[in-house]
mmCIF file of C-alpha atoms in Angstrom:
data_model
loop_
_atom_site.group_PDB
_atom_site.id
_atom_site.type_symbol
_atom_site.label_atom_id
_atom_site.label_comp_id
_atom_site.label_asym_id
_atom_site.label_seq_id
_atom_site.Cartn_x
_atom_site.Cartn_y
_atom_site.Cartn_z
ATOM 1 C CA MET A 1 0.262 -0.065 -0.022
ATOM 2 C CA ARG A 2 3.417 2.298 0.017
ATOM 3 C CA PRO A 3 1.938 4.502 2.993
ATOM 4 C CA ASP A 4 5.095 5.976 3.416
ATOM 5 C CA ARG A 5 3.648 8.492 0.007
ATOM 6 C CA PRO A 6 2.759 11.794 0.942
ATOM 7 C CA TYR A 7 -0.516 11.382 -1.381
ATOM 8 C CA ASP A 8 -2.587 8.731 -1.696
ATOM 9 C CA LEU A 9 -4.247 10.121 -5.059
ATOM 10 C CA VAL A 10 -2.999 12.535 -7.657
ATOM 11 C CA LEU A 11 -4.904 13.729 -10.636
ATOM 12 C CA PHE A 12 -3.169 14.268 -13.755
ATOM 13 C CA GLY A 13 -5.063 16.507 -16.207
ATOM 14 C CA ALA A 14 -7.736 18.487 -13.773
ATOM 15 C CA THR A 15 -7.583 21.593 -16.295
ATOM 16 C CA GLY A 16 -9.377 19.522 -18.718
ATOM 17 C CA PHE A 17 -13.040 19.555 -18.838
ATOM 18 C CA THR A 18 -13.451 15.738 -17.667
ATOM 19 C CA GLY A 19 -10.591 16.277 -15.140
ATOM 20 C CA GLY A 20 -11.936 18.864 -13.763
ATOM 21 C CA LEU A 21 -15.389 17.321 -13.352
ATOM 22 C CA THR A 22 -13.516 14.521 -11.735
ATOM 23 C CA ALA A 23 -11.735 16.884 -9.139
ATOM 24 C CA GLU A 24 -14.783 18.218 -8.431
ATOM 25 C CA TYR A 25 -16.021 14.671 -7.578
ATOM 26 C CA LEU A 26 -13.342 14.075 -5.485
ATOM 27 C CA ALA A 27 -14.094 17.113 -3.933
ATOM 28 C CA ARG A 28 -17.579 16.366 -2.593
ATOM 29 C CA HIS A 29 -17.261 12.699 -2.014
ATOM 30 C CA ALA A 30 -13.644 12.011 -1.159
ATOM 31 C CA PRO A 31 -13.370 10.973 2.685
ATOM 32 C CA ALA A 32 -11.987 12.731 5.221
ATOM 33 C CA GLY A 33 -8.150 12.210 5.307
ATOM 34 C CA LEU A 34 -7.589 11.813 1.585
ATOM 35 C CA ARG A 35 -4.254 13.068 0.856
ATOM 36 C CA TRP A 36 -4.942 14.320 -2.660
ATOM 37 C CA ALA A 37 -2.887 16.305 -5.140
ATOM 38 C CA LEU A 38 -3.356 18.121 -8.681
ATOM 39 C CA ALA A 39 -1.236 18.054 -11.395
ATOM 40 C CA GLY A 40 -0.358 19.409 -14.840
ATOM 41 C CA ARG A 41 1.881 22.033 -16.639
ATOM 42 C CA ASN A 42 0.396 24.679 -16.151
ATOM 43 C CA PRO A 43 0.434 26.227 -12.721
ATOM 44 C CA ALA A 44 -2.366 29.095 -13.180
ATOM 45 C CA LYS A 45 -4.767 26.879 -14.889
ATOM 46 C CA LEU A 46 -4.087 24.264 -12.206
ATOM 47 C CA ALA A 47 -4.762 27.202 -9.323
ATOM 48 C CA ALA A 48 -7.975 28.286 -11.046
ATOM 49 C CA VAL A 49 -9.114 24.823 -10.970
ATOM 50 C CA ARG A 50 -8.554 24.561 -6.888
ATOM 51 C CA ASP A 51 -10.367 27.712 -6.553
ATOM 52 C CA ARG A 52 -13.311 25.559 -7.563
ATOM 53 C CA LEU A 53 -12.950 23.189 -5.607
ATOM 54 C CA ALA A 54 -12.712 25.964 -2.048
ATOM 55 C CA ALA A 55 -15.734 26.429 -3.450
ATOM 56 C CA ILE A 56 -17.347 23.463 -3.117
ATOM 57 C CA ASP A 57 -15.345 22.511 0.342
ATOM 58 C CA PRO A 58 -13.352 25.418 1.643
ATOM 59 C CA ALA A 59 -10.535 23.311 2.902
ATOM 60 C CA LEU A 60 -9.440 23.013 -0.674
ATOM 61 C CA ALA A 61 -8.340 26.095 -0.643
ATOM 62 C CA THR A 62 -4.559 24.880 0.476
ATOM 63 C CA LEU A 63 -4.866 21.382 -2.215
ATOM 64 C CA PRO A 64 -1.308 20.690 -2.998
ATOM 65 C CA LEU A 65 -0.727 21.773 -6.944
ATOM 66 C CA LEU A 66 2.488 19.684 -8.788
ATOM 67 C CA THR A 67 3.916 21.536 -12.071
ATOM 68 C CA ALA A 68 4.793 18.475 -14.450
ATOM 69 C CA ASP A 69 4.582 17.945 -18.259
ATOM 70 C CA VAL A 70 3.819 14.401 -20.173
ATOM 71 C CA THR A 71 7.025 15.256 -22.881
ATOM 72 C CA ASP A 72 9.360 15.843 -19.716
ATOM 73 C CA ALA A 73 9.877 12.166 -17.959
ATOM 74 C CA GLY A 74 11.713 14.300 -15.217
ATOM 75 C CA SER A 75 9.142 16.264 -14.457
ATOM 76 C CA LEU A 76 7.150 12.973 -13.959
ATOM 77 C CA ARG A 77 8.823 10.786 -11.988
ATOM 78 C CA PRO A 78 8.918 12.466 -8.750
ATOM 79 C CA VAL A 79 4.986 13.067 -9.009
ATOM 80 C CA VAL A 80 4.611 9.729 -9.590
ATOM 81 C CA ALA A 81 7.027 8.541 -7.252
ATOM 82 C CA GLY A 82 4.962 10.358 -4.214
ATOM 83 C CA THR A 83 1.454 9.140 -4.692
ATOM 84 C CA ARG A 84 -0.176 5.544 -4.164
ATOM 85 C CA VAL A 85 -2.397 5.893 -6.893
ATOM 86 C CA LEU A 86 -1.996 8.519 -10.519
ATOM 87 C CA ALA A 87 -5.462 8.782 -12.387
ATOM 88 C CA THR A 88 -4.798 10.726 -15.526
ATOM 89 C CA THR A 89 -7.588 12.421 -17.687
ATOM 90 C CA VAL A 90 -4.665 13.701 -20.885
ATOM 91 C CA GLY A 91 -6.068 12.126 -24.197
ATOM 92 C CA PRO A 92 -5.751 10.636 -26.528
ATOM 93 C CA TYR A 93 -3.377 8.291 -24.957
ATOM 94 C CA VAL A 94 -1.383 7.271 -28.138
ATOM 95 C CA HIS A 95 0.222 10.800 -28.288
ATOM 96 C CA HIS A 96 0.418 11.722 -24.704
ATOM 97 C CA GLY A 97 -0.437 8.527 -22.315
ATOM 98 C CA GLU A 98 3.182 6.498 -22.251
ATOM 99 C CA PRO A 99 5.301 8.679 -19.736
ATOM 100 C CA LEU A 100 2.842 8.133 -17.330
ATOM 101 C CA VAL A 101 2.647 4.516 -17.834
ATOM 102 C CA ALA A 102 5.615 3.835 -17.642
ATOM 103 C CA ALA A 103 6.771 6.030 -14.476
ATOM 104 C CA CYS A 104 4.155 4.167 -12.868
ATOM 105 C CA ALA A 105 5.271 1.171 -13.646
ATOM 106 C CA ALA A 106 8.503 1.378 -12.507
ATOM 107 C CA ALA A 107 7.741 3.217 -9.360
ATOM 108 C CA GLY A 108 4.900 0.626 -8.658
ATOM 109 C CA THR A 109 2.270 3.400 -8.615
ATOM 110 C CA ASP A 110 -1.288 1.973 -9.486
ATOM 111 C CA TYR A 111 -2.181 3.654 -13.043
ATOM 112 C CA LEU A 112 -5.891 4.131 -14.047
ATOM 113 C CA ASP A 113 -7.421 6.414 -17.089
ATOM 114 C CA ILE A 114 -10.554 6.937 -19.347
ATOM 115 C CA THR A 115 -8.732 5.391 -22.707
ATOM 116 C CA GLY A 116 -10.625 3.809 -25.043
ATOM 117 C CA GLU A 117 -8.433 3.367 -27.417
ATOM 118 C CA PRO A 118 -7.300 -0.454 -28.346
ATOM 119 C CA GLU A 119 -3.894 0.559 -29.545
ATOM 120 C CA PHE A 120 -2.641 2.815 -26.989
ATOM 121 C CA VAL A 121 -3.974 -0.323 -24.606
ATOM 122 C CA ASP A 122 -1.939 -2.904 -25.979
ATOM 123 C CA LEU A 123 1.053 -1.291 -26.421
ATOM 124 C CA MET A 124 1.265 -0.121 -22.911
ATOM 125 C CA TYR A 125 0.749 -4.336 -22.124
ATOM 126 C CA VAL A 126 3.594 -5.016 -24.347
ATOM 127 C CA ARG A 127 5.936 -2.238 -22.850
ATOM 128 C CA HIS A 128 5.365 -1.807 -19.530
ATOM 129 C CA HIS A 129 3.019 -4.850 -17.831
ATOM 130 C CA ALA A 130 6.073 -6.944 -17.023
ATOM 131 C CA GLU A 131 7.802 -4.406 -15.159
ATOM 132 C CA ALA A 132 4.408 -3.044 -13.821
ATOM 133 C CA VAL A 133 4.838 -6.971 -12.575
ATOM 134 C CA ARG A 134 7.816 -6.615 -11.286
ATOM 135 C CA THR A 135 7.088 -3.356 -8.928
ATOM 136 C CA GLY A 136 3.443 -4.344 -7.945
ATOM 137 C CA ALA A 137 1.795 -1.622 -9.935
ATOM 138 C CA ARG A 138 -1.750 -1.742 -10.923
ATOM 139 C CA LEU A 139 -2.348 -0.923 -14.139
ATOM 140 C CA VAL A 140 -5.788 -0.017 -14.722
ATOM 141 C CA HIS A 141 -7.124 1.063 -18.422
ATOM 142 C CA ALA A 142 -10.790 2.269 -19.458
ATOM 143 C CA CYS A 143 -12.022 3.051 -16.272
ATOM 144 C CA GLY A 144 -14.725 5.183 -17.734
ATOM 145 C CA PHE A 145 -17.723 4.896 -19.621
ATOM 146 C CA ASP A 146 -15.391 3.090 -21.860
ATOM 147 C CA SER A 147 -15.562 0.529 -20.542
ATOM 148 C CA VAL A 148 -16.977 0.264 -16.514
ATOM 149 C CA PRO A 149 -20.783 -0.220 -17.821
ATOM 150 C CA HIS A 150 -19.754 -3.073 -19.862
ATOM 151 C CA ASP A 151 -16.931 -4.619 -18.167
ATOM 152 C CA LEU A 152 -18.651 -4.645 -14.645
ATOM 153 C CA GLY A 153 -22.313 -4.695 -16.120
ATOM 154 C CA VAL A 154 -21.223 -8.530 -17.842
ATOM 155 C CA TRP A 155 -19.717 -9.253 -15.040
ATOM 156 C CA TYR A 156 -22.671 -8.675 -12.632
ATOM 157 C CA THR A 157 -24.692 -10.746 -15.083
ATOM 158 C CA VAL A 158 -22.447 -13.737 -14.764
ATOM 159 C CA ARG A 159 -22.687 -13.564 -11.418
ATOM 160 C CA GLN A 160 -26.570 -14.550 -12.055
ATOM 161 C CA LEU A 161 -25.562 -17.880 -14.059
ATOM 162 C CA ALA A 162 -24.337 -20.927 -13.180
ATOM 163 C CA ALA A 163 -20.761 -20.771 -14.471
ATOM 164 C CA ASP A 164 -20.226 -24.470 -15.069
ATOM 165 C CA GLY A 165 -20.384 -24.704 -18.180
ATOM 166 C CA PRO A 166 -20.630 -22.746 -21.705
ATOM 167 C CA VAL A 167 -21.867 -19.150 -20.469
ATOM 168 C CA SER A 168 -22.427 -16.665 -23.487
ATOM 169 C CA VAL A 169 -23.761 -12.533 -22.813
ATOM 170 C CA ASP A 170 -24.794 -10.358 -25.002
ATOM 171 C CA GLY A 171 -24.601 -6.610 -24.191
ATOM 172 C CA PHE A 172 -26.891 -3.827 -26.031
ATOM 173 C CA VAL A 173 -26.022 -0.597 -25.021
ATOM 174 C CA ARG A 174 -28.019 3.243 -25.726
ATOM 175 C CA ALA A 175 -27.087 6.469 -24.492
ATOM 176 C CA GLY A 176 -28.427 10.246 -25.185
ATOM 177 C CA GLY A 177 -25.784 12.545 -25.011
ATOM 178 C CA ARG A 178 -22.603 14.401 -26.104
ATOM 179 C CA PHE A 179 -19.328 12.767 -26.006
ATOM 180 C CA SER A 180 -16.900 14.630 -24.564
ATOM 181 C CA ALA A 181 -14.306 16.527 -26.781
ATOM 182 C CA GLY A 182 -11.214 14.021 -25.167
ATOM 183 C CA THR A 183 -13.263 11.245 -26.643
ATOM 184 C CA TYR A 184 -13.603 12.895 -30.206
ATOM 185 C CA HIS A 185 -9.747 13.228 -30.194
ATOM 186 C CA SER A 186 -9.353 9.828 -29.092
ATOM 187 C CA ALA A 187 -11.776 8.396 -31.718
ATOM 188 C CA LEU A 188 -10.312 10.463 -34.779
ATOM 189 C CA THR A 189 -6.781 9.652 -33.989
ATOM 190 C CA ALA A 190 -8.070 5.269 -33.944
ATOM 191 C CA PHE A 191 -9.670 6.189 -37.239
ATOM 192 C CA SER A 192 -6.565 7.341 -38.769
ATOM 193 C CA ARG A 193 -4.199 4.727 -36.753
ATOM 194 C CA THR A 194 -5.997 1.545 -38.190
ATOM 195 C CA THR A 195 -2.828 -0.150 -39.608
ATOM 196 C CA GLN A 196 -1.046 0.790 -36.732
ATOM 197 C CA THR A 197 -3.822 -0.604 -34.071
ATOM 198 C CA LYS A 198 -4.170 -4.097 -35.758
ATOM 199 C CA ARG A 199 -0.119 -3.775 -35.726
ATOM 200 C CA ALA A 200 -0.168 -3.601 -31.561
ATOM 201 C CA ALA A 201 -2.964 -6.214 -31.014
ATOM 202 C CA HIS A 202 -0.677 -8.729 -33.027
ATOM 203 C CA ALA A 203 2.278 -7.661 -30.834
ATOM 204 C CA ARG A 204 0.339 -8.299 -27.706
ATOM 205 C CA ARG A 205 -1.296 -11.631 -28.926
ATOM 206 C CA ALA A 206 2.005 -12.825 -29.583
ATOM 207 C CA VAL A 207 3.419 -12.276 -26.166
ATOM 208 C CA GLU A 208 0.457 -12.463 -23.488
ATOM 209 C CA PRO A 209 -0.141 -15.767 -21.940
ATOM 210 C CA ARG A 210 -3.871 -17.629 -22.875
ATOM 211 C CA PRO A 211 -6.101 -18.755 -19.978
ATOM 212 C CA ASP A 212 -5.570 -22.261 -19.061
ATOM 213 C CA GLY A 213 -7.689 -24.597 -20.102
ATOM 214 C CA ARG A 214 -10.184 -22.560 -20.682
ATOM 215 C CA ARG A 215 -12.083 -20.847 -23.744
ATOM 216 C CA VAL A 216 -12.735 -16.987 -23.436
ATOM 217 C CA ARG A 217 -14.035 -15.015 -26.775
ATOM 218 C CA ALA A 218 -15.430 -11.744 -28.057
ATOM 219 C CA VAL A 219 -17.005 -12.379 -31.760
ATOM 220 C CA ALA A 220 -18.177 -10.090 -33.419
ATOM 221 C CA GLY A 221 -22.262 -9.998 -34.156
ATOM 222 C CA LYS A 222 -24.165 -9.456 -37.429
ATOM 223 C CA LEU A 223 -26.045 -6.679 -37.774
ATOM 224 C CA GLY A 224 -30.203 -7.819 -37.320
ATOM 225 C CA ARG A 225 -33.376 -7.385 -35.238
ATOM 226 C CA SER A 226 -32.821 -8.446 -31.543
ATOM 227 C CA ALA A 227 -35.915 -9.649 -29.931
ATOM 228 C CA ALA A 228 -34.085 -9.403 -26.913
ATOM 229 C CA VAL A 229 -34.306 -5.668 -26.843
ATOM 230 C CA GLY A 230 -36.940 -4.967 -29.637
ATOM 231 C CA MET A 231 -34.591 -3.297 -31.978
ATOM 232 C CA TRP A 232 -32.150 -3.358 -34.241
ATOM 233 C CA ALA A 233 -28.968 -4.406 -33.071
ATOM 234 C CA VAL A 234 -25.702 -3.140 -34.288
ATOM 235 C CA PRO A 235 -22.601 -5.161 -33.985
ATOM 236 C CA LEU A 236 -20.197 -2.146 -32.072
ATOM 237 C CA PRO A 237 -16.333 -2.395 -32.901
ATOM 238 C CA THR A 238 -15.395 -0.774 -29.821
ATOM 239 C CA ILE A 239 -12.447 -1.566 -26.963
ATOM 240 C CA ASP A 240 -15.303 -2.619 -24.685
ATOM 241 C CA PRO A 241 -15.432 -6.155 -26.084
ATOM 242 C CA GLN A 242 -11.902 -6.944 -25.407
ATOM 243 C CA VAL A 243 -12.288 -5.786 -22.080
ATOM 244 C CA VAL A 244 -14.710 -7.663 -21.276
ATOM 245 C CA ARG A 245 -12.856 -10.766 -22.620
ATOM 246 C CA ARG A 246 -9.359 -10.391 -20.819
ATOM 247 C CA SER A 247 -11.379 -9.912 -17.778
ATOM 248 C CA ALA A 248 -13.048 -13.255 -18.474
ATOM 249 C CA ALA A 249 -9.617 -14.818 -18.680
ATOM 250 C CA ALA A 250 -8.827 -13.768 -15.329
ATOM 251 C CA ARG A 251 -11.640 -14.944 -13.413
ATOM 252 C CA PRO A 252 -12.307 -17.951 -13.253
ATOM 253 C CA GLU A 253 -16.315 -16.870 -12.571
ATOM 254 C CA TYR A 254 -16.892 -17.079 -15.898
ATOM 255 C CA GLY A 255 -17.225 -20.195 -16.572
ATOM 256 C CA PRO A 256 -14.788 -22.655 -18.884
ATOM 257 C CA ASP A 257 -16.511 -21.679 -22.246
ATOM 258 C CA PHE A 258 -16.856 -17.740 -22.371
ATOM 259 C CA ARG A 259 -18.267 -15.878 -25.276
ATOM 260 C CA TYR A 260 -19.084 -11.926 -25.271
ATOM 261 C CA ARG A 261 -21.041 -10.013 -27.868
ATOM 262 C CA HIS A 262 -21.193 -6.284 -28.199
ATOM 263 C CA PHE A 263 -23.877 -4.380 -29.885
ATOM 264 C CA ALA A 264 -25.977 -0.778 -30.229
ATOM 265 C CA ALA A 265 -29.747 -0.918 -29.727
ATOM 266 C CA VAL A 266 -30.848 1.265 -32.531
ATOM 267 C CA LYS A 267 -34.413 2.056 -33.146
ATOM 268 C CA ARG A 268 -34.881 2.473 -36.551
ATOM 269 C CA LEU A 269 -33.422 0.996 -39.219
ATOM 270 C CA PRO A 270 -32.610 4.036 -41.859
ATOM 271 C CA THR A 271 -30.370 5.211 -38.491
ATOM 272 C CA VAL A 272 -28.215 2.201 -38.733
ATOM 273 C CA LEU A 273 -27.475 2.771 -42.537
ATOM 274 C CA LEU A 274 -27.003 6.726 -42.544
ATOM 275 C CA ALA A 275 -24.391 6.098 -39.412
ATOM 276 C CA GLY A 276 -22.647 3.387 -41.339
ATOM 277 C CA VAL A 277 -22.397 5.397 -44.477
ATOM 278 C CA GLY A 278 -20.975 8.475 -42.495
ATOM 279 C CA MET A 279 -18.559 6.277 -40.321
ATOM 280 C CA ALA A 280 -16.811 4.777 -43.402
ATOM 281 C CA GLY A 281 -16.647 8.378 -44.864
ATOM 282 C CA LEU A 282 -15.293 9.445 -41.477
ATOM 283 C CA VAL A 283 -12.524 7.065 -41.760
ATOM 284 C CA GLY A 284 -11.604 7.527 -44.890
ATOM 285 C CA LEU A 285 -11.203 11.517 -44.295
ATOM 286 C CA VAL A 286 -9.455 10.977 -41.363
ATOM 287 C CA LYS A 287 -6.556 9.333 -43.143
ATOM 288 C CA LEU A 288 -6.040 12.089 -44.988
ATOM 289 C CA PRO A 289 -4.226 14.861 -42.714
ATOM 290 C CA PRO A 290 -5.527 18.309 -43.918
ATOM 291 C CA THR A 291 -9.050 16.851 -43.169
ATOM 292 C CA ARG A 292 -7.967 15.342 -39.946
ATOM 293 C CA ARG A 293 -6.591 18.788 -38.891
ATOM 294 C CA TRP A 294 -9.599 20.104 -39.998
ATOM 295 C CA LEU A 295 -11.702 17.776 -37.758
ATOM 296 C CA LEU A 296 -9.582 18.226 -35.042
ATOM 297 C CA GLY A 297 -10.173 21.223 -35.063
ATOM 298 C CA ARG A 298 -14.242 21.490 -35.080
ATOM 299 C CA VAL A 299 -13.880 20.589 -31.134
ATOM 300 C CA ALA A 300 -11.350 22.072 -28.795
ATOM 301 C CA SER A 301 -10.285 19.901 -25.463
ATOM 302 C CA GLY A 302 -11.489 21.345 -22.379
ATOM 303 C CA GLN A 303 -14.734 22.374 -23.805
ATOM 304 C CA GLY A 304 -17.680 20.161 -22.759
ATOM 305 C CA PRO A 305 -21.711 21.169 -22.585
ATOM 306 C CA SER A 306 -23.458 22.333 -19.634
ATOM 307 C CA ALA A 307 -24.739 21.386 -16.063
ATOM 308 C CA GLN A 308 -28.497 21.768 -17.379
ATOM 309 C CA GLN A 309 -27.221 19.842 -21.116
ATOM 310 C CA ARG A 310 -25.285 17.419 -18.598
ATOM 311 C CA ALA A 311 -28.600 16.600 -16.681
ATOM 312 C CA ARG A 312 -30.694 15.330 -19.567
ATOM 313 C CA SER A 313 -27.759 13.208 -20.401
ATOM 314 C CA TRP A 314 -28.409 9.148 -19.700
ATOM 315 C CA PHE A 315 -27.317 5.522 -21.100
ATOM 316 C CA ARG A 316 -28.688 2.121 -20.498
ATOM 317 C CA VAL A 317 -26.581 -1.002 -21.207
ATOM 318 C CA ARG A 318 -28.776 -4.200 -21.716
ATOM 319 C CA PHE A 319 -27.189 -7.962 -20.777
ATOM 320 C CA VAL A 320 -28.289 -11.519 -21.816
ATOM 321 C CA GLY A 321 -27.005 -13.684 -20.725
ATOM 322 C CA GLU A 322 -26.916 -17.688 -20.695
ATOM 323 C CA GLY A 323 -25.759 -20.493 -19.118
ATOM 324 C CA GLY A 324 -26.405 -23.478 -16.921
ATOM 325 C CA GLY A 325 -30.075 -24.317 -18.615
ATOM 326 C CA ARG A 326 -31.151 -20.521 -17.543
ATOM 327 C CA THR A 327 -31.127 -16.937 -18.831
ATOM 328 C CA VAL A 328 -30.148 -13.977 -17.381
ATOM 329 C CA ARG A 329 -31.846 -9.784 -18.184
ATOM 330 C CA THR A 330 -30.080 -7.265 -16.623
ATOM 331 C CA GLU A 331 -29.310 -3.754 -17.029
ATOM 332 C CA VAL A 332 -26.817 -0.658 -15.901
ATOM 333 C CA ALA A 333 -27.736 2.483 -16.710
ATOM 334 C CA GLY A 334 -27.074 5.884 -15.169
ATOM 335 C CA GLY A 335 -26.626 9.674 -16.479
ATOM 336 C CA ASP A 336 -24.769 11.816 -18.592
ATOM 337 C CA PRO A 337 -22.202 9.335 -19.808
ATOM 338 C CA GLY A 338 -19.289 11.362 -21.513
ATOM 339 C CA TYR A 339 -18.737 13.731 -18.391
ATOM 340 C CA ASP A 340 -20.360 13.027 -15.197
ATOM 341 C CA GLU A 341 -21.198 9.395 -15.156
ATOM 342 C CA THR A 342 -17.287 9.174 -16.483
ATOM 343 C CA ALA A 343 -16.045 11.515 -14.152
ATOM 344 C CA LYS A 344 -17.491 9.374 -11.093
ATOM 345 C CA MET A 345 -16.343 5.877 -12.806
ATOM 346 C CA LEU A 346 -12.935 7.342 -12.660
ATOM 347 C CA ALA A 347 -13.082 8.861 -8.862
ATOM 348 C CA GLU A 348 -14.552 5.854 -7.387
ATOM 349 C CA SER A 349 -12.310 3.837 -9.460
ATOM 350 C CA ALA A 350 -9.217 5.596 -8.024
ATOM 351 C CA LEU A 351 -10.502 5.885 -4.609
ATOM 352 C CA CYS A 352 -11.087 1.546 -4.904
ATOM 353 C CA LEU A 353 -7.624 1.509 -5.308
ATOM 354 C CA ALA A 354 -6.523 3.630 -2.867
ATOM 355 C CA TYR A 355 -9.031 2.262 0.063
ATOM 356 C CA ASP A 356 -10.706 -0.993 -0.568
ATOM 357 C CA GLU A 357 -8.991 -4.640 -0.252
ATOM 358 C CA LEU A 358 -8.993 -6.099 -3.330
ATOM 359 C CA PRO A 359 -7.536 -8.938 -4.834
ATOM 360 C CA ALA A 360 -3.407 -8.955 -4.684
ATOM 361 C CA THR A 361 -2.925 -8.221 -8.816
ATOM 362 C CA SER A 362 -0.637 -6.179 -10.434
ATOM 363 C CA GLY A 363 0.744 -5.335 -14.392
ATOM 364 C CA GLN A 364 -2.345 -4.426 -16.878
ATOM 365 C CA LEU A 365 -5.419 -5.149 -15.651
ATOM 366 C CA THR A 366 -9.226 -4.967 -16.456
ATOM 367 C CA PRO A 367 -11.416 -2.805 -13.777
ATOM 368 C CA VAL A 368 -13.100 -6.057 -13.324
ATOM 369 C CA ALA A 369 -9.579 -7.581 -12.211
ATOM 370 C CA ALA A 370 -8.081 -5.432 -10.538
ATOM 371 C CA MET A 371 -11.201 -4.334 -8.381
ATOM 372 C CA GLY A 372 -14.864 -6.431 -9.398
ATOM 373 C CA ASP A 373 -17.450 -5.860 -7.022
ATOM 374 C CA ALA A 374 -15.896 -3.163 -4.916
ATOM 375 C CA LEU A 375 -16.177 -0.941 -7.610
ATOM 376 C CA LEU A 376 -19.596 -2.200 -8.131
ATOM 377 C CA ASP A 377 -20.665 -1.642 -4.452
ATOM 378 C CA ARG A 378 -18.583 1.738 -4.682
ATOM 379 C CA LEU A 379 -20.732 2.495 -8.179
ATOM 380 C CA VAL A 380 -24.499 1.315 -7.061
ATOM 381 C CA ARG A 381 -23.840 3.659 -3.981
ATOM 382 C CA ALA A 382 -22.928 6.402 -6.176
ATOM 383 C CA GLY A 383 -25.956 6.221 -7.920
ATOM 384 C CA ILE A 384 -25.279 3.941 -11.120
ATOM 385 C CA THR A 385 -28.049 1.194 -11.387
ATOM 386 C CA PHE A 386 -27.453 -2.426 -11.693
ATOM 387 C CA ARG A 387 -30.398 -4.200 -11.440
ATOM 388 C CA VAL A 388 -31.764 -7.881 -12.784
ATOM 389 C CA LEU A 389 -34.731 -7.350 -15.103
ATOM 390 C CA PRO A 390 -37.839 -9.508 -15.104
ATOM 391 C CA GLN A 391 -38.062 -12.341 -17.444
#
């Protein structure tokens, strides 16, 4: 637990929109006695965030501010070495994330982020998993809307089934609200790097061990009308199925033969077709540097919707699980996925690593593999719903 370090938690990137919301969530909900600090490259902007936090809790007027830059590894080392847990919202992670991962792996510091970038996650496994295992660091990616509701939702569903035989789960996600600027930039970056993403996945497969004596799969579903949700099911090629598959590989509770499929649930077929055409065109455009720069410039990092707009946003992920001769339907639901709930998920994940009794693990981990029921219980107390639906 490294109690000798001066901080329990350092939040890197609090001057961004989602980072600022994460800081505000901690200001309202962190337990008394949490030793925490804000870190970033701009002291004046950090001080402005601290002023906002002091309006929530006057005791935070003296919250420590740590100056460091992800382009300067030397500035990161004392920040990372001085905390037990570091959470970062600075993306796109494939461009800005590795220095912090490397520093945390070397220092034995627990690391969390909110990335949804498969290339980044795979590269970090190849380059830093072994060092994190050696030092005892836990490197937990995808601790926001990518991929906590899906990862924990499948875990919750599997726990309702007998896992002594084959288990299959399908997930169907719906959401209303805006994606964050960080998510927008990360998505465009990922679309422009499909070749690099495939190369990183291949490099990881070459070194990552398979579960012994068990079969674990995330398979692409087919477009079609789903009777389970009464909508069109559109295969969704996000990082979430990969995260679920790795959780299943790490935990025997998923059974000897596990399969997951991931979909967006859409009411009308024309919406599906138009989205497919638009996505294909977007993928083509972002591969061209001039149009990629133009698209990235449409939404500036640090921007986000108002509190009133976020209050109208929502998400629901429904799961259909089969195993042990029975079928179970479950749901994970909450508010604004791109901002408020992502900030909540990241903050509660950081507090979970800092405070809760967890399995003895190290290296690169999924949220379920690192935190499991402890994080699920925290999110339920924080207002995110996990429930079994009537048949």
